[in-house]
Amino acid sequence: MYQDRNAPPLNPLPAVVWALALPMIAMEVVLSAGASGVVGGMEGAGWRLQALGRFVFSPPLMQAMIEAGEYPPQHLMRLVTYPFVHGGVTHALFVVVILLALGKMVGEAFRWWSVLVIFFAASVAGAFAFMAVPGNSAPLFGGYPPVYGLIGGFTFLLWVNLAAVGSNRYRAFTLIGMLLVFQLIFGLLFGGGYEWVADVAGFVTGFALSFVVSPGGWARVLAKIRQR
């Protein structure tokens, strides 16, 4: 059997996926190195707390901004910077792995700017949904909400393909269902907050936006369904 010896050992990823993943990876490498004392000395141990304080999304802070009608850029940017800071190596690792896997599938089917729209729109939607939980003052950080947005984009692709072949379109939601069940079990066993609200909002945003930003948009969906 012929084998291309010049083929890359790993399937290449769309550049836009690397553009999102590399800042997460770089941030975690620096913060972990500081925490372990490899770089930064005594100050390095506090780098993660400093990064969280600077980049996380804070519901009370956003509510105060809305009430005052003032939106300082350094705080408004938290809506899109919180996905790049994580609580630790494991947290970052899971996010990056899902981002690379789902980003590849969505990035190969969607245009590069569509991936960015879904990622950052899901980030913003997740933050506001998290803030909408009554009495919630916990900070939001980590890349799960926008990654769930990409899961929404991937679900859209499955939904369209299943509709095209006349299969049950609801099977497309199997992945998100499994993830939410796993998240529920994990929360019951180890405790957790309302981050799942942000994740669900990110998924819904990604799925809904895919009708607009996917190649052909809504017209493509209608055409697939009419072919049944």
CSV table of C-alpha atoms in Angstrom, one decimal:
chain,number,residue,atom,x,y,z
A,1,MET,CA,0.0,0.0,0.0
A,2,TYR,CA,1.3,3.4,-0.9
A,3,GLN,CA,2.2,5.7,2.0
A,4,ASP,CA,3.1,9.3,1.6
A,5,ARG,CA,6.3,9.7,3.6
A,6,ASN,CA,6.0,13.5,3.3
A,7,ALA,CA,2.7,13.6,5.0
A,8,PRO,CA,2.7,15.3,8.5
A,9,PRO,CA,2.5,12.9,11.5
A,10,LEU,CA,-0.5,14.8,12.8
A,11,ASN,CA,-3.5,16.1,10.8
A,12,PRO,CA,-2.9,19.8,10.4
A,13,LEU,CA,-5.2,22.2,12.3
A,14,PRO,CA,-6.8,25.3,10.9
A,15,ALA,CA,-4.6,28.4,11.7
A,16,VAL,CA,-7.5,30.0,13.5
A,17,VAL,CA,-7.7,27.1,16.0
A,18,TRP,CA,-4.0,27.5,16.8
A,19,ALA,CA,-4.6,31.3,17.2
A,20,LEU,CA,-7.1,30.5,20.0
A,21,ALA,CA,-5.2,27.6,21.6
A,22,LEU,CA,-1.7,29.0,21.7
A,23,PRO,CA,-2.5,31.9,24.0
A,24,MET,CA,-4.2,29.4,26.4
A,25,ILE,CA,-1.2,27.1,26.3
A,26,ALA,CA,1.3,29.9,26.7
A,27,MET,CA,-0.6,31.4,29.6
A,28,GLU,CA,-0.7,28.1,31.4
A,29,VAL,CA,2.9,27.3,30.8
A,30,VAL,CA,4.0,30.7,32.3
A,31,LEU,CA,1.6,30.5,35.3
A,32,SER,CA,2.5,26.9,36.1
A,33,ALA,CA,6.2,27.7,35.8
A,34,GLY,CA,5.8,30.6,38.1
A,35,ALA,CA,3.8,28.5,40.6
A,36,SER,CA,6.5,25.8,40.6
A,37,GLY,CA,9.3,28.3,41.1
A,38,VAL,CA,11.0,27.6,37.8
A,39,VAL,CA,10.7,31.3,36.9
A,40,GLY,CA,9.8,34.5,38.7
A,41,GLY,CA,11.1,33.5,42.1
A,42,MET,CA,8.8,34.4,45.0
A,43,GLU,CA,6.7,36.7,42.8
A,44,GLY,CA,6.0,33.8,40.3
A,45,ALA,CA,4.0,32.0,42.9
A,46,GLY,CA,1.4,34.8,42.8
A,47,TRP,CA,1.2,35.1,39.0
A,48,ARG,CA,-2.0,33.0,38.7
A,49,LEU,CA,-3.8,35.1,41.2
A,50,GLN,CA,-2.7,38.2,39.5
A,51,ALA,CA,-3.9,36.9,36.1
A,52,LEU,CA,-7.2,35.8,37.5
A,53,GLY,CA,-7.7,39.2,39.1
A,54,ARG,CA,-6.9,41.0,35.9
A,55,PHE,CA,-8.7,38.8,33.3
A,56,VAL,CA,-11.6,36.9,34.9
A,57,PHE,CA,-15.2,37.9,34.4
A,58,SER,CA,-16.8,39.3,37.6
A,59,PRO,CA,-20.6,39.5,37.8
A,60,PRO,CA,-20.6,42.1,40.5
A,61,LEU,CA,-18.2,44.3,38.6
A,62,MET,CA,-20.2,44.0,35.4
A,63,GLN,CA,-23.4,44.8,37.3
A,64,ALA,CA,-21.8,47.9,38.8
A,65,MET,CA,-20.6,49.0,35.3
A,66,ILE,CA,-24.1,48.6,33.9
A,67,GLU,CA,-25.7,50.5,36.8
A,68,ALA,CA,-23.1,53.4,36.4
A,69,GLY,CA,-23.4,53.4,32.7
A,70,GLU,CA,-19.6,53.3,32.4
A,71,TYR,CA,-17.6,50.6,30.7
A,72,PRO,CA,-13.8,51.0,31.2
A,73,PRO,CA,-12.0,49.0,28.4
A,74,GLN,CA,-9.8,47.2,30.9
A,75,HIS,CA,-12.9,45.7,32.6
A,76,LEU,CA,-15.1,45.3,29.5
A,77,MET,CA,-12.4,43.2,27.9
A,78,ARG,CA,-13.0,40.6,30.6
A,79,LEU,CA,-16.0,39.3,28.6
A,80,VAL,CA,-13.5,37.9,26.1
A,81,THR,CA,-10.3,37.4,28.2
A,82,TYR,CA,-11.6,35.1,30.9
A,83,PRO,CA,-11.4,32.0,28.6
A,84,PHE,CA,-7.6,32.3,28.4
A,85,VAL,CA,-6.9,31.9,32.1
A,86,HIS,CA,-7.5,28.6,34.0
A,87,GLY,CA,-7.5,27.4,37.5
A,88,GLY,CA,-4.7,24.9,36.9
A,89,VAL,CA,-3.0,22.6,34.5
A,90,THR,CA,-5.8,20.0,34.4
A,91,HIS,CA,-8.4,22.7,33.8
A,92,ALA,CA,-6.4,24.1,30.9
A,93,LEU,CA,-5.5,20.7,29.5
A,94,PHE,CA,-9.2,19.6,29.2
A,95,VAL,CA,-10.2,22.9,27.5
A,96,VAL,CA,-7.3,22.8,25.0
A,97,VAL,CA,-7.9,19.2,24.1
A,98,ILE,CA,-11.5,19.9,23.3
A,99,LEU,CA,-10.7,23.1,21.5
A,100,LEU,CA,-8.2,21.4,19.3
A,101,ALA,CA,-10.6,18.5,18.5
A,102,LEU,CA,-13.8,20.4,18.0
A,103,GLY,CA,-12.0,23.4,16.5
A,104,LYS,CA,-10.5,21.2,13.8
A,105,MET,CA,-13.9,19.8,12.7
A,106,VAL,CA,-15.6,23.1,12.8
A,107,GLY,CA,-12.7,25.1,11.4
A,108,GLU,CA,-12.5,22.8,8.4
A,109,ALA,CA,-16.2,23.3,7.6
A,110,PHE,CA,-16.6,26.9,8.5
A,111,ARG,CA,-14.6,30.0,7.4
A,112,TRP,CA,-11.9,31.2,9.8
A,113,TRP,CA,-13.9,34.3,10.8
A,114,SER,CA,-16.9,32.2,11.6
A,115,VAL,CA,-14.9,30.2,14.1
A,116,LEU,CA,-13.9,33.5,15.8
A,117,VAL,CA,-17.5,34.8,15.8
A,118,ILE,CA,-18.7,31.6,17.5
A,119,PHE,CA,-15.9,31.5,20.0
A,120,PHE,CA,-16.1,35.0,21.2
A,121,ALA,CA,-19.9,35.3,21.0
A,122,ALA,CA,-20.2,32.2,23.1
A,123,SER,CA,-17.8,33.7,25.5
A,124,VAL,CA,-19.9,36.9,25.9
A,125,ALA,CA,-23.2,35.0,26.1
A,126,GLY,CA,-21.8,32.6,28.7
A,127,ALA,CA,-20.6,35.5,30.8
A,128,PHE,CA,-24.0,37.3,30.8
A,129,ALA,CA,-25.9,34.0,31.4
A,130,PHE,CA,-23.6,33.4,34.4
A,131,MET,CA,-24.2,36.9,35.7
A,132,ALA,CA,-28.0,36.4,35.3
A,133,VAL,CA,-28.0,33.6,38.0
A,134,PRO,CA,-29.6,35.3,41.1
A,135,GLY,CA,-27.1,35.9,43.9
A,136,ASN,CA,-24.2,34.7,41.9
A,137,SER,CA,-21.0,36.7,42.7
A,138,ALA,CA,-18.4,34.0,41.8
A,139,PRO,CA,-15.8,34.8,39.1
A,140,LEU,CA,-16.0,33.0,35.8
A,141,PHE,CA,-12.8,31.9,34.1
A,142,GLY,CA,-11.6,29.1,31.8
A,143,GLY,CA,-12.4,28.3,28.2
A,144,TYR,CA,-15.4,26.0,28.6
A,145,PRO,CA,-18.1,28.4,27.5
A,146,PRO,CA,-16.6,29.3,24.1
A,147,VAL,CA,-15.5,25.7,23.6
A,148,TYR,CA,-19.1,24.7,24.2
A,149,GLY,CA,-19.9,27.2,21.5
A,150,LEU,CA,-17.7,25.2,19.1
A,151,ILE,CA,-19.5,22.1,20.3
A,152,GLY,CA,-22.7,23.9,19.2
A,153,GLY,CA,-21.1,24.5,15.8
A,154,PHE,CA,-20.2,20.8,15.5
A,155,THR,CA,-23.7,19.8,16.6
A,156,PHE,CA,-25.1,22.0,13.8
A,157,LEU,CA,-22.9,20.2,11.2
A,158,LEU,CA,-24.2,16.8,12.5
A,159,TRP,CA,-27.8,18.1,12.5
A,160,VAL,CA,-27.5,19.2,8.9
A,161,ASN,CA,-25.9,16.0,7.7
A,162,LEU,CA,-28.5,13.8,9.5
A,163,ALA,CA,-31.3,15.9,8.0
A,164,ALA,CA,-29.8,15.4,4.6
A,165,VAL,CA,-29.8,11.6,4.8
A,166,GLY,CA,-33.2,11.5,6.5
A,167,SER,CA,-32.0,10.3,9.9
A,168,ASN,CA,-33.2,11.5,13.3
A,169,ARG,CA,-31.8,15.0,13.6
A,170,TYR,CA,-31.9,14.8,17.4
A,171,ARG,CA,-29.1,12.3,17.4
A,172,ALA,CA,-26.9,15.4,16.8
A,173,PHE,CA,-27.4,16.4,20.4
A,174,THR,CA,-25.9,13.2,21.8
A,175,LEU,CA,-22.5,14.8,22.5
A,176,ILE,CA,-23.8,17.8,24.4
A,177,GLY,CA,-26.2,15.5,26.3
A,178,MET,CA,-23.3,13.3,27.4
A,179,LEU,CA,-21.2,16.2,28.4
A,180,LEU,CA,-23.9,17.8,30.5
A,181,VAL,CA,-24.6,14.5,32.3
A,182,PHE,CA,-20.9,14.1,33.0
A,183,GLN,CA,-20.8,17.6,34.3
A,184,LEU,CA,-23.8,17.0,36.5
A,185,ILE,CA,-22.3,13.9,38.0
A,186,PHE,CA,-18.9,15.6,38.5
A,187,GLY,CA,-20.6,18.5,40.2
A,188,LEU,CA,-22.6,16.2,42.6
A,189,LEU,CA,-19.4,14.3,43.5
A,190,PHE,CA,-16.9,17.1,43.9
A,191,GLY,CA,-19.1,20.2,44.2
A,192,GLY,CA,-19.4,23.1,41.8
A,193,GLY,CA,-21.0,26.4,41.0
A,194,TYR,CA,-23.0,27.7,38.2
A,195,GLU,CA,-20.4,27.4,35.5
A,196,TRP,CA,-22.6,25.0,33.7
A,197,VAL,CA,-25.1,27.8,33.0
A,198,ALA,CA,-22.3,29.6,31.0
A,199,ASP,CA,-21.5,26.4,29.2
A,200,VAL,CA,-25.1,25.8,28.1
A,201,ALA,CA,-25.4,29.4,27.0
A,202,GLY,CA,-22.2,29.0,25.0
A,203,PHE,CA,-23.5,25.9,23.3
A,204,VAL,CA,-26.9,27.5,22.4
A,205,THR,CA,-25.1,30.6,21.0
A,206,GLY,CA,-22.7,28.5,18.9
A,207,PHE,CA,-25.5,26.3,17.6
A,208,ALA,CA,-27.8,29.3,16.8
A,209,LEU,CA,-25.0,31.4,15.2
A,210,SER,CA,-24.1,28.4,12.9
A,211,PHE,CA,-27.4,29.0,11.0
A,212,VAL,CA,-25.9,32.4,10.0
A,213,VAL,CA,-22.2,32.1,9.8
A,214,SER,CA,-21.8,28.6,8.3
A,215,PRO,CA,-21.2,28.4,4.5
A,216,GLY,CA,-24.5,28.9,2.9
A,217,GLY,CA,-26.2,29.7,6.2
A,218,TRP,CA,-29.9,29.1,6.6
A,219,ALA,CA,-30.4,28.5,2.9
A,220,ARG,CA,-28.1,25.5,3.0
A,221,VAL,CA,-30.1,24.1,5.9
A,222,LEU,CA,-33.4,24.4,4.0
A,223,ALA,CA,-31.9,22.9,0.9
A,224,LYS,CA,-30.6,19.9,2.9
A,225,ILE,CA,-34.0,19.3,4.5
A,226,ARG,CA,-35.9,19.7,1.2
A,227,GLN,CA,-33.8,17.0,-0.4
A,228,ARG,CA,-35.4,14.4,1.9
